[in-house]
Every structure is written in structure tokens, then in C-alpha cells.
mmCIF file of C-alpha atoms and ligand atoms in Angstrom:
data_model
loop_
_atom_site.group_PDB
_atom_site.id
_atom_site.type_symbol
_atom_site.label_atom_id
_atom_site.label_comp_id
_atom_site.label_asym_id
_atom_site.label_seq_id
_atom_site.Cartn_x
_atom_site.Cartn_y
_atom_site.Cartn_z
ATOM 1 C CA MET A 294 0.049 0.127 -0.191
ATOM 2 C CA THR A 295 1.577 3.170 -1.126
ATOM 3 C CA VAL A 296 0.340 6.239 1.287
ATOM 4 C CA ASP A 297 1.152 9.772 -0.451
ATOM 5 C CA TYR A 298 1.797 11.616 3.069
ATOM 6 C CA ALA A 299 3.318 14.180 0.655
ATOM 7 C CA PHE A 300 6.656 14.867 2.272
ATOM 8 C CA GLY A 301 8.883 16.428 0.096
ATOM 9 C CA GLY A 302 12.466 13.824 -0.132
ATOM 10 C CA ALA A 303 11.482 11.433 -2.306
ATOM 11 C CA GLN A 304 11.877 13.993 -5.627
ATOM 12 C CA ALA A 305 14.711 13.169 -7.940
ATOM 13 C CA GLU A 306 18.236 15.073 -6.820
ATOM 14 C CA SER A 307 21.326 14.053 -7.635
ATOM 15 C CA SER A 308 23.738 14.894 -4.460
ATOM 16 C CA PRO A 309 22.465 12.997 -1.164
ATOM 17 C CA VAL A 310 20.105 14.921 0.492
ATOM 18 C CA LEU A 311 22.031 13.551 3.974
ATOM 19 C CA ARG A 312 26.842 13.153 3.594
ATOM 20 C CA VAL A 313 29.128 12.565 6.318
ATOM 21 C CA ALA A 314 31.899 12.897 5.779
ATOM 22 C CA ASP A 315 35.193 11.587 8.687
ATOM 23 C CA LEU A 316 32.947 11.831 11.573
ATOM 24 C CA TRP A 317 34.731 11.656 14.970
ATOM 25 C CA LYS A 318 32.986 11.446 18.033
ATOM 26 C CA SER A 319 34.351 10.917 22.064
ATOM 27 C CA PHE A 320 33.409 10.997 25.500
ATOM 28 C CA SER A 321 36.302 12.023 27.652
ATOM 29 C CA GLY A 322 38.787 10.383 25.858
ATOM 30 C CA ASN A 323 36.863 7.039 25.075
ATOM 31 C CA VAL A 324 35.877 6.999 20.804
ATOM 32 C CA VAL A 325 33.242 6.217 19.915
ATOM 33 C CA LEU A 326 32.389 6.765 16.675
ATOM 34 C CA ALA A 327 36.302 6.749 14.316
ATOM 35 C CA GLY A 328 35.754 8.338 11.144
ATOM 36 C CA ILE A 329 32.560 8.132 10.661
ATOM 37 C CA ASP A 330 30.697 8.231 6.542
ATOM 38 C CA LEU A 331 27.920 7.874 5.061
ATOM 39 C CA GLU A 332 25.679 9.450 2.384
ATOM 40 C CA VAL A 333 21.992 9.241 2.081
ATOM 41 C CA ASN A 334 20.353 10.157 -1.177
ATOM 42 C CA ALA A 335 16.488 11.619 -1.403
ATOM 43 C CA GLY A 336 14.262 8.534 0.058
ATOM 44 C CA GLY A 337 16.600 6.462 0.864
ATOM 45 C CA VAL A 338 16.634 4.005 3.496
ATOM 46 C CA VAL A 339 20.451 4.034 6.153
ATOM 47 C CA ALA A 340 19.514 1.197 8.228
ATOM 48 C CA LEU A 341 22.681 1.428 11.291
ATOM 49 C CA ILE A 342 23.088 -1.645 12.842
ATOM 50 C CA GLY A 343 25.409 -2.943 16.161
ATOM 51 C CA PRO A 344 26.330 -4.041 19.898
ATOM 52 C CA SER A 345 24.378 -2.100 21.998
ATOM 53 C CA GLY A 346 26.940 1.012 23.295
ATOM 54 C CA CYS A 347 28.425 0.996 18.821
ATOM 55 C CA GLY A 348 27.131 4.069 18.697
ATOM 56 C CA LYS A 349 24.292 4.031 16.992
ATOM 57 C CA SER A 350 22.225 6.570 19.001
ATOM 58 C CA THR A 351 25.266 8.907 18.632
ATOM 59 C CA LEU A 352 25.875 8.570 15.293
ATOM 60 C CA LEU A 353 22.216 9.941 14.848
ATOM 61 C CA ARG A 354 22.712 12.499 17.810
ATOM 62 C CA CYS A 355 25.457 14.314 16.122
ATOM 63 C CA LEU A 356 23.833 14.279 12.762
ATOM 64 C CA ASN A 357 20.458 16.303 13.711
ATOM 65 C CA LEU A 358 23.357 18.512 16.096
ATOM 66 C CA LEU A 359 22.252 16.919 19.287
ATOM 67 C CA GLU A 360 26.147 16.221 20.432
ATOM 68 C CA ARG A 361 28.738 18.293 19.333
ATOM 69 C CA VAL A 362 30.938 16.167 16.365
ATOM 70 C CA ASP A 363 34.545 16.463 17.581
ATOM 71 C CA ASP A 364 35.676 15.993 13.986
ATOM 72 C CA GLY A 365 34.678 15.715 10.299
ATOM 73 C CA GLN A 366 31.533 17.251 8.502
ATOM 74 C CA ILE A 367 27.614 16.900 7.584
ATOM 75 C CA TRP A 368 26.133 18.263 5.008
ATOM 76 C CA LEU A 369 22.442 18.185 4.618
ATOM 77 C CA ARG A 370 21.304 19.335 1.399
ATOM 78 C CA GLY A 371 24.959 20.623 0.236
ATOM 79 C CA GLN A 372 24.981 23.022 3.640
ATOM 80 C CA ASP A 373 27.918 22.276 6.027
ATOM 81 C CA ILE A 374 25.046 22.471 9.362
ATOM 82 C CA THR A 375 29.038 21.242 11.312
ATOM 83 C CA ASP A 376 29.911 24.513 10.453
ATOM 84 C CA PRO A 377 30.008 27.053 13.935
ATOM 85 C CA ARG A 378 27.956 29.845 11.804
ATOM 86 C CA VAL A 379 24.997 27.905 12.015
ATOM 87 C CA ASN A 380 22.390 28.238 13.593
ATOM 88 C CA ALA A 381 21.330 24.789 15.277
ATOM 89 C CA ASP A 382 18.082 25.171 16.210
ATOM 90 C CA ARG A 383 17.489 26.008 12.271
ATOM 91 C CA VAL A 384 19.095 22.838 11.203
ATOM 92 C CA ARG A 385 17.265 20.862 13.541
ATOM 93 C CA ALA A 386 14.069 21.938 12.835
ATOM 94 C CA ARG A 387 14.952 20.020 9.173
ATOM 95 C CA PHE A 388 15.158 17.079 10.859
ATOM 96 C CA GLY A 389 12.527 14.864 12.099
ATOM 97 C CA VAL A 390 13.763 12.222 15.075
ATOM 98 C CA VAL A 391 11.695 9.634 16.995
ATOM 99 C CA PHE A 392 13.138 8.370 19.885
ATOM 100 C CA GLN A 393 12.590 4.605 21.465
ATOM 101 C CA GLN A 394 10.655 6.385 24.161
ATOM 102 C CA PHE A 395 8.429 8.518 22.543
ATOM 103 C CA ASN A 396 8.530 11.190 24.936
ATOM 104 C CA LEU A 397 5.297 12.544 24.201
ATOM 105 C CA PHE A 398 3.395 15.866 26.646
ATOM 106 C CA PRO A 399 2.216 14.284 29.238
ATOM 107 C CA HIS A 400 -0.175 17.106 29.957
ATOM 108 C CA ARG A 401 -0.723 17.885 26.461
ATOM 109 C CA THR A 402 -3.620 16.309 24.417
ATOM 110 C CA VAL A 403 -2.052 13.462 21.249
ATOM 111 C CA LEU A 404 -3.272 17.211 19.009
ATOM 112 C CA ASP A 405 -1.147 19.304 20.915
ATOM 113 C CA ASN A 406 1.476 16.866 20.537
ATOM 114 C CA VAL A 407 1.323 16.141 17.108
ATOM 115 C CA THR A 408 1.137 20.310 16.664
ATOM 116 C CA LEU A 409 3.236 21.994 19.115
ATOM 117 C CA ALA A 410 6.812 21.936 17.136
ATOM 118 C CA MET A 411 4.657 23.290 13.566
ATOM 119 C CA ARG A 412 3.237 25.896 15.655
ATOM 120 C CA LYS A 413 5.871 26.118 18.195
ATOM 121 C CA VAL A 414 9.188 25.932 15.841
ATOM 122 C CA GLN A 415 7.641 26.718 12.143
ATOM 123 C CA LYS A 416 5.358 29.316 13.404
ATOM 124 C CA ILE A 417 2.945 28.157 11.370
ATOM 125 C CA PRO A 418 -1.018 29.290 12.805
ATOM 126 C CA ARG A 419 -2.289 27.260 15.212
ATOM 127 C CA ALA A 420 -6.527 26.327 12.145
ATOM 128 C CA GLU A 421 -3.253 25.016 9.464
ATOM 129 C CA ALA A 422 -0.928 22.911 11.793
ATOM 130 C CA GLU A 423 -4.130 21.722 13.496
ATOM 131 C CA GLN A 424 -5.526 20.734 10.375
ATOM 132 C CA ARG A 425 -2.349 18.981 9.066
ATOM 133 C CA GLY A 426 -2.289 17.321 12.666
ATOM 134 C CA LEU A 427 -5.628 15.747 12.164
ATOM 135 C CA GLU A 428 -5.528 14.620 9.173
ATOM 136 C CA LEU A 429 -2.099 12.541 9.897
ATOM 137 C CA LEU A 430 -4.312 11.267 12.784
ATOM 138 C CA ASP A 431 -6.516 10.146 10.564
ATOM 139 C CA ARG A 432 -4.322 8.270 8.330
ATOM 140 C CA ILE A 433 -3.160 6.622 11.354
ATOM 141 C CA GLY A 434 -6.704 5.701 12.683
ATOM 142 C CA LEU A 435 -6.396 8.684 15.720
ATOM 143 C CA ALA A 436 -8.603 11.083 14.913
ATOM 144 C CA ASP A 437 -10.984 10.383 17.565
ATOM 145 C CA ARG A 438 -8.186 10.091 20.106
ATOM 146 C CA ALA A 439 -6.913 14.420 19.383
ATOM 147 C CA GLN A 440 -7.938 15.652 21.939
ATOM 148 C CA GLU A 441 -7.072 12.460 24.906
ATOM 149 C CA HIS A 442 -3.552 12.464 26.739
ATOM 150 C CA PRO A 443 -1.268 10.015 25.528
ATOM 151 C CA ASP A 444 -1.489 7.894 28.459
ATOM 152 C CA ARG A 445 -4.900 7.078 27.434
ATOM 153 C CA LEU A 446 -3.379 5.190 24.074
ATOM 154 C CA SER A 447 -1.670 2.118 24.255
ATOM 155 C CA GLY A 448 2.241 1.740 24.099
ATOM 156 C CA GLY A 449 1.834 1.546 20.216
ATOM 157 C CA GLN A 450 -0.166 4.492 19.192
ATOM 158 C CA GLN A 451 1.353 6.394 21.531
ATOM 159 C CA GLN A 452 4.772 5.660 19.154
ATOM 160 C CA ARG A 453 3.033 6.486 15.786
ATOM 161 C CA THR A 454 1.854 9.466 17.210
ATOM 162 C CA ALA A 455 6.139 10.287 17.926
ATOM 163 C CA ILE A 456 6.180 9.465 14.491
ATOM 164 C CA VAL A 457 3.941 11.368 12.682
ATOM 165 C CA ARG A 458 4.606 14.573 15.000
ATOM 166 C CA ALA A 459 8.338 13.790 13.722
ATOM 167 C CA ILE A 460 6.873 14.256 10.350
ATOM 168 C CA ALA A 461 4.329 16.711 10.166
ATOM 169 C CA GLY A 462 6.786 19.816 9.879
ATOM 170 C CA ARG A 463 7.960 18.206 6.963
ATOM 171 C CA PRO A 464 11.081 17.495 8.011
ATOM 172 C CA GLU A 465 13.968 16.900 5.404
ATOM 173 C CA VAL A 466 15.065 13.913 7.282
ATOM 174 C CA LEU A 467 13.870 11.610 9.521
ATOM 175 C CA LEU A 468 15.428 9.714 12.390
ATOM 176 C CA LEU A 469 14.371 7.123 14.014
ATOM 177 C CA ASP A 470 16.613 5.303 17.000
ATOM 178 C CA GLU A 471 15.101 2.067 17.776
ATOM 179 C CA ILE A 472 11.756 3.337 17.497
ATOM 180 C CA THR A 473 10.374 0.165 18.763
ATOM 181 C CA SER A 474 12.113 -1.826 21.353
ATOM 182 C CA ALA A 475 10.075 -0.273 24.261
ATOM 183 C CA LEU A 476 7.136 -1.944 23.046
ATOM 184 C CA ASP A 477 5.250 -4.865 23.455
ATOM 185 C CA PRO A 478 5.965 -6.972 20.167
ATOM 186 C CA GLU A 479 2.791 -7.230 20.320
ATOM 187 C CA LEU A 480 2.832 -3.893 19.323
ATOM 188 C CA VAL A 481 5.896 -3.816 16.990
ATOM 189 C CA ASP A 482 4.127 -4.736 14.022
ATOM 190 C CA GLU A 483 1.713 -1.325 13.475
ATOM 191 C CA VAL A 484 4.799 1.045 14.353
ATOM 192 C CA LEU A 485 6.878 -0.642 11.631
ATOM 193 C CA THR A 486 3.671 -0.711 8.880
ATOM 194 C CA LEU A 487 3.698 3.035 9.327
ATOM 195 C CA VAL A 488 7.517 3.454 9.194
ATOM 196 C CA ARG A 489 7.004 0.836 5.704
ATOM 197 C CA GLU A 490 4.984 3.360 5.190
ATOM 198 C CA LEU A 491 6.784 6.774 5.180
ATOM 199 C CA ALA A 492 9.557 4.934 3.836
ATOM 200 C CA GLU A 493 8.536 5.093 0.217
ATOM 201 C CA THR A 494 8.297 8.940 0.464
ATOM 202 C CA THR A 495 11.118 9.909 2.984
ATOM 203 C CA THR A 496 14.910 9.570 3.602
ATOM 204 C CA ILE A 497 15.336 8.040 7.047
ATOM 205 C CA VAL A 498 18.209 7.491 8.609
ATOM 206 C CA MET A 499 17.801 4.060 11.605
ATOM 207 C CA ALA A 500 19.279 2.517 14.025
ATOM 208 C CA THR A 501 17.024 -0.548 14.179
ATOM 209 C CA HIS A 502 17.805 -3.967 15.790
ATOM 210 C CA GLU A 503 15.092 -5.283 13.530
ATOM 211 C CA LEU A 504 17.182 -7.104 11.359
ATOM 212 C CA ALA A 505 14.061 -8.085 8.830
ATOM 213 C CA PHE A 506 12.847 -4.810 9.075
ATOM 214 C CA ALA A 507 15.637 -3.521 7.748
ATOM 215 C CA ARG A 508 15.957 -5.658 5.191
ATOM 216 C CA ASP A 509 12.491 -5.093 3.490
ATOM 217 C CA ILE A 510 13.055 -1.588 3.638
ATOM 218 C CA ALA A 511 16.706 0.018 3.896
ATOM 219 C CA THR A 512 18.549 0.815 0.903
ATOM 220 C CA GLU A 513 21.897 0.172 3.171
ATOM 221 C CA VAL A 514 22.619 -1.224 5.582
ATOM 222 C CA LEU A 515 25.378 -0.382 8.169
ATOM 223 C CA PHE A 516 27.205 -2.013 10.439
ATOM 224 C CA LEU A 517 29.111 -0.458 13.373
ATOM 225 C CA ASP A 518 31.601 -1.550 15.784
ATOM 226 C CA GLY A 519 34.317 -0.216 17.071
ATOM 227 C CA GLY A 520 33.595 2.886 16.282
ATOM 228 C CA HIS A 521 33.582 2.231 12.429
ATOM 229 C CA VAL A 522 31.602 0.998 9.626
ATOM 230 C CA VAL A 523 32.855 -2.581 9.927
ATOM 231 C CA GLU A 524 30.586 -3.321 6.347
ATOM 232 C CA ARG A 525 28.124 -1.494 4.360
ATOM 233 C CA GLY A 526 25.801 -2.517 1.327
ATOM 234 C CA ALA A 527 23.069 -3.617 0.072
ATOM 235 C CA PRO A 528 20.806 -5.086 3.110
ATOM 236 C CA ASP A 529 20.862 -8.619 1.387
ATOM 237 C CA ALA A 530 24.451 -8.298 1.565
ATOM 238 C CA VAL A 531 24.766 -8.083 4.330
ATOM 239 C CA LEU A 532 21.980 -9.474 6.594
ATOM 240 C CA THR A 533 22.504 -12.794 4.556
ATOM 241 C CA ASP A 534 26.117 -13.449 3.243
ATOM 242 C CA PRO A 535 28.612 -10.542 5.244
ATOM 243 C CA GLN A 536 32.145 -10.565 3.984
ATOM 244 C CA GLN A 537 33.439 -9.630 7.609
ATOM 245 C CA ALA A 538 33.896 -11.857 10.491
ATOM 246 C CA ARG A 539 32.846 -9.037 12.869
ATOM 247 C CA THR A 540 29.727 -8.244 10.823
ATOM 248 C CA SER A 541 28.963 -12.575 11.120
ATOM 249 C CA GLU A 542 29.336 -12.618 14.320
ATOM 250 C CA PHE A 543 26.298 -10.235 15.885
ATOM 251 C CA LEU A 544 24.572 -11.482 13.286
ATOM 252 C CA ARG A 545 25.035 -14.995 14.557
ATOM 253 C CA ARG A 546 25.109 -14.150 18.266
ATOM 254 C CA PHE A 547 21.726 -11.759 17.345
ATOM 255 C CA ARG A 548 19.716 -14.889 15.832
ATOM 256 C CA ARG A 549 20.410 -17.174 18.866
ATOM 257 C CA GLY A 550 18.920 -13.902 21.245
ATOM 258 C CA ALA A 551 22.263 -13.378 22.495
ATOM 259 C CA LEU A 552 22.383 -9.632 22.079
HETATM 260 P P1 LIG B 195 24.057 2.267 20.832
HETATM 261 O O1 LIG B 195 22.931 3.310 20.343
HETATM 262 O O2 LIG B 195 24.668 1.970 19.714
HETATM 263 O O3 LIG B 195 23.774 1.605 21.686
HETATM 264 P P2 LIG B 195 25.369 4.928 22.096
HETATM 265 O O4 LIG B 195 25.252 5.422 20.749
HETATM 266 O O5 LIG B 195 24.080 4.959 22.526
HETATM 267 O O6 LIG B 195 25.951 3.104 20.930
HETATM 268 O O7 LIG B 195 27.345 4.886 22.923
HETATM 269 C C1 LIG B 195 28.013 4.583 21.965
HETATM 270 C C2 LIG B 195 28.913 4.814 23.026
HETATM 271 O O8 LIG B 195 29.180 5.425 24.122
HETATM 272 C C3 LIG B 195 29.122 4.065 24.897
HETATM 273 O O9 LIG B 195 30.111 3.176 25.134
HETATM 274 C C4 LIG B 195 28.072 5.460 26.064
HETATM 275 O O10 LIG B 195 28.527 4.940 26.632
HETATM 276 C C5 LIG B 195 28.840 6.355 25.549
HETATM 277 N N1 LIG B 195 28.558 7.491 25.527
HETATM 278 C C6 LIG B 195 27.135 7.736 24.794
HETATM 279 N N2 LIG B 195 26.092 9.417 24.901
HETATM 280 C C7 LIG B 195 27.525 9.863 26.208
HETATM 281 C C8 LIG B 195 27.479 10.878 26.577
HETATM 282 N N3 LIG B 195 26.503 12.025 26.870
HETATM 283 N N4 LIG B 195 28.537 10.399 27.529
HETATM 284 C C9 LIG B 195 29.398 9.847 27.830
HETATM 285 N N5 LIG B 195 29.240 8.800 27.361
HETATM 286 C C10 LIG B 195 27.682 8.604 26.241
HETATM 287 MG MG1 LIG B 196 21.165 3.560 21.174
#
């Protein structure tokens, strides 16, 4: 099924939407990212996989400037966003982000949660923001819950709300950080189904432990370990026929449920 969420991003472009070159990041001497390179084309879906602590979240946080990078550059549609002169808030508004924990505002209604950033950051008038918010909630079947508080929704409904909140402002890139890891297993599918629909029109970088899902929707899979991209390529190649021993070992342990 193709759902037209109509967020720019999938239009033909010759240059990548996002480009990362030789990115380094340490925390008090502990090198977490040791020269990461990455390119994401419009409509591309890059999946970051690797053991816990390998730096997936740190990389995502560097991309939208939640972490200051130590070295290297990140370009968003050709603009060097690691240039200290850029307005970080304005750059962040060009990304949509969804975390493992839904991070919805508990004291706000579902509709307010979806519209707040549109209104406060993008200065979209309330009526227009609410119309767009209701349309998005309608597409995920939650329009009738718009005036409730998030704690009345199931975990899957809350995470789907967090996803439509992230795309409501029509971001250029969507960053997803293990967005199903905190969900009860029976709620995972409804969230993945929504991401699968979005992936057809949206440029996405996602950290995930859902390897079958990554294999289905990713355009490229990166296996990170020890601060490096150990292996990268088409999902089928990396996930079913890895060339690096460390990738094979990770996949073997992962499948045994040891990770
Ligand atoms: P992953 O998302 O792949 O599990 P993270 O990016 O969360 O990995 O963490 C990578 C490493 O960086 C870990 O060793 C973690 O403890 C460390 N780290 C992450 N954020 C911070 C921080 N703010 N301060 C210190 N260490 C951090
Ligand atoms: Mg993480």
C-alpha cells in the first residue's frame, strides 16, 4: 500500500540529501565514532545496526546537532551544518526525530503533541497546524483520540503519534532510534507498518534491531562496531552474506538471541 504523506524528500536529486565525511566523536577520551562516512540520497533508507554501545544513537544525535562533533563534516542538502556559524535550532527543525521512548508531553493532548513544533518552531498558524495534525492522526486511525492525553493510548499508538509528530513539519530527513525497542512485542508491527509506508517517500536514517524489517525497507545497511563502519551495502548482502567476520559474528549472536 502506498500512502501519500507528501513530504518532500523523494524528488529526484543528483546530490545526496545528507552526507557525512570522516566524523569523529569521543566522550571523555572514549572514542565512539572514529571516522564515519555516510551518504543518503533522497528517499533513501539507511539502517544502522550493531551491538549495543557501538555508537548508533551517538551518530544519529550528531546528525541533527544534538551532539557536537569532534571532527569531520555533515552536509544537509549541500549546507555544512557542522560549520559553527550555522543556527543549530534551524538545522534541527529540518530533521524529524523519533526515540525509543516516545517522549510525548504527558500533560498535552495528542493533537497538541503533534502540532506543537509546527506552531512554535515553524510558526504555522494554529488552525493550519491543527488541520494538518488531524489529517495525520486520521491516517493512523487516531483522529478520534486527538483530544485525549497520551497515557490513554497504547504504547504502539503513542509511538505512532510520535512518528506523525516527527513528520508533521515535513522534515528533510527522518531519524529513528530503535523506535520499537520499548514496545511490547504485539505492538511492534503497527509501528513498523507505518514506517514502511513512510519509507516510500521519506529519507530515513534509522538505528534498529529489527533486522528482517531493515532487510525489507533499507536501501543500505551499515554495520557499526568499534567506532567504524565495519561493513556496508545492500541489505541482502550485509544481512545474509556478510563479508566481514565481525558482521557474521554479530548476526550469529543476534539470531541466537544473545544480543
Ligand atoms: P548505541 O546506540 O549503539 O547503543 P550509543 O551511541 O548510545 O550506542 O553509545 C555509544 C557509546 O558512547 C557508549 O559507550 C556510551 O556509553 C557512550 N556515550 C553515549 N552518550 C554519552 C554521553 N553523553 N556521555 C558519555 N558517554 C556517552
Ligand atoms: Mg542507542
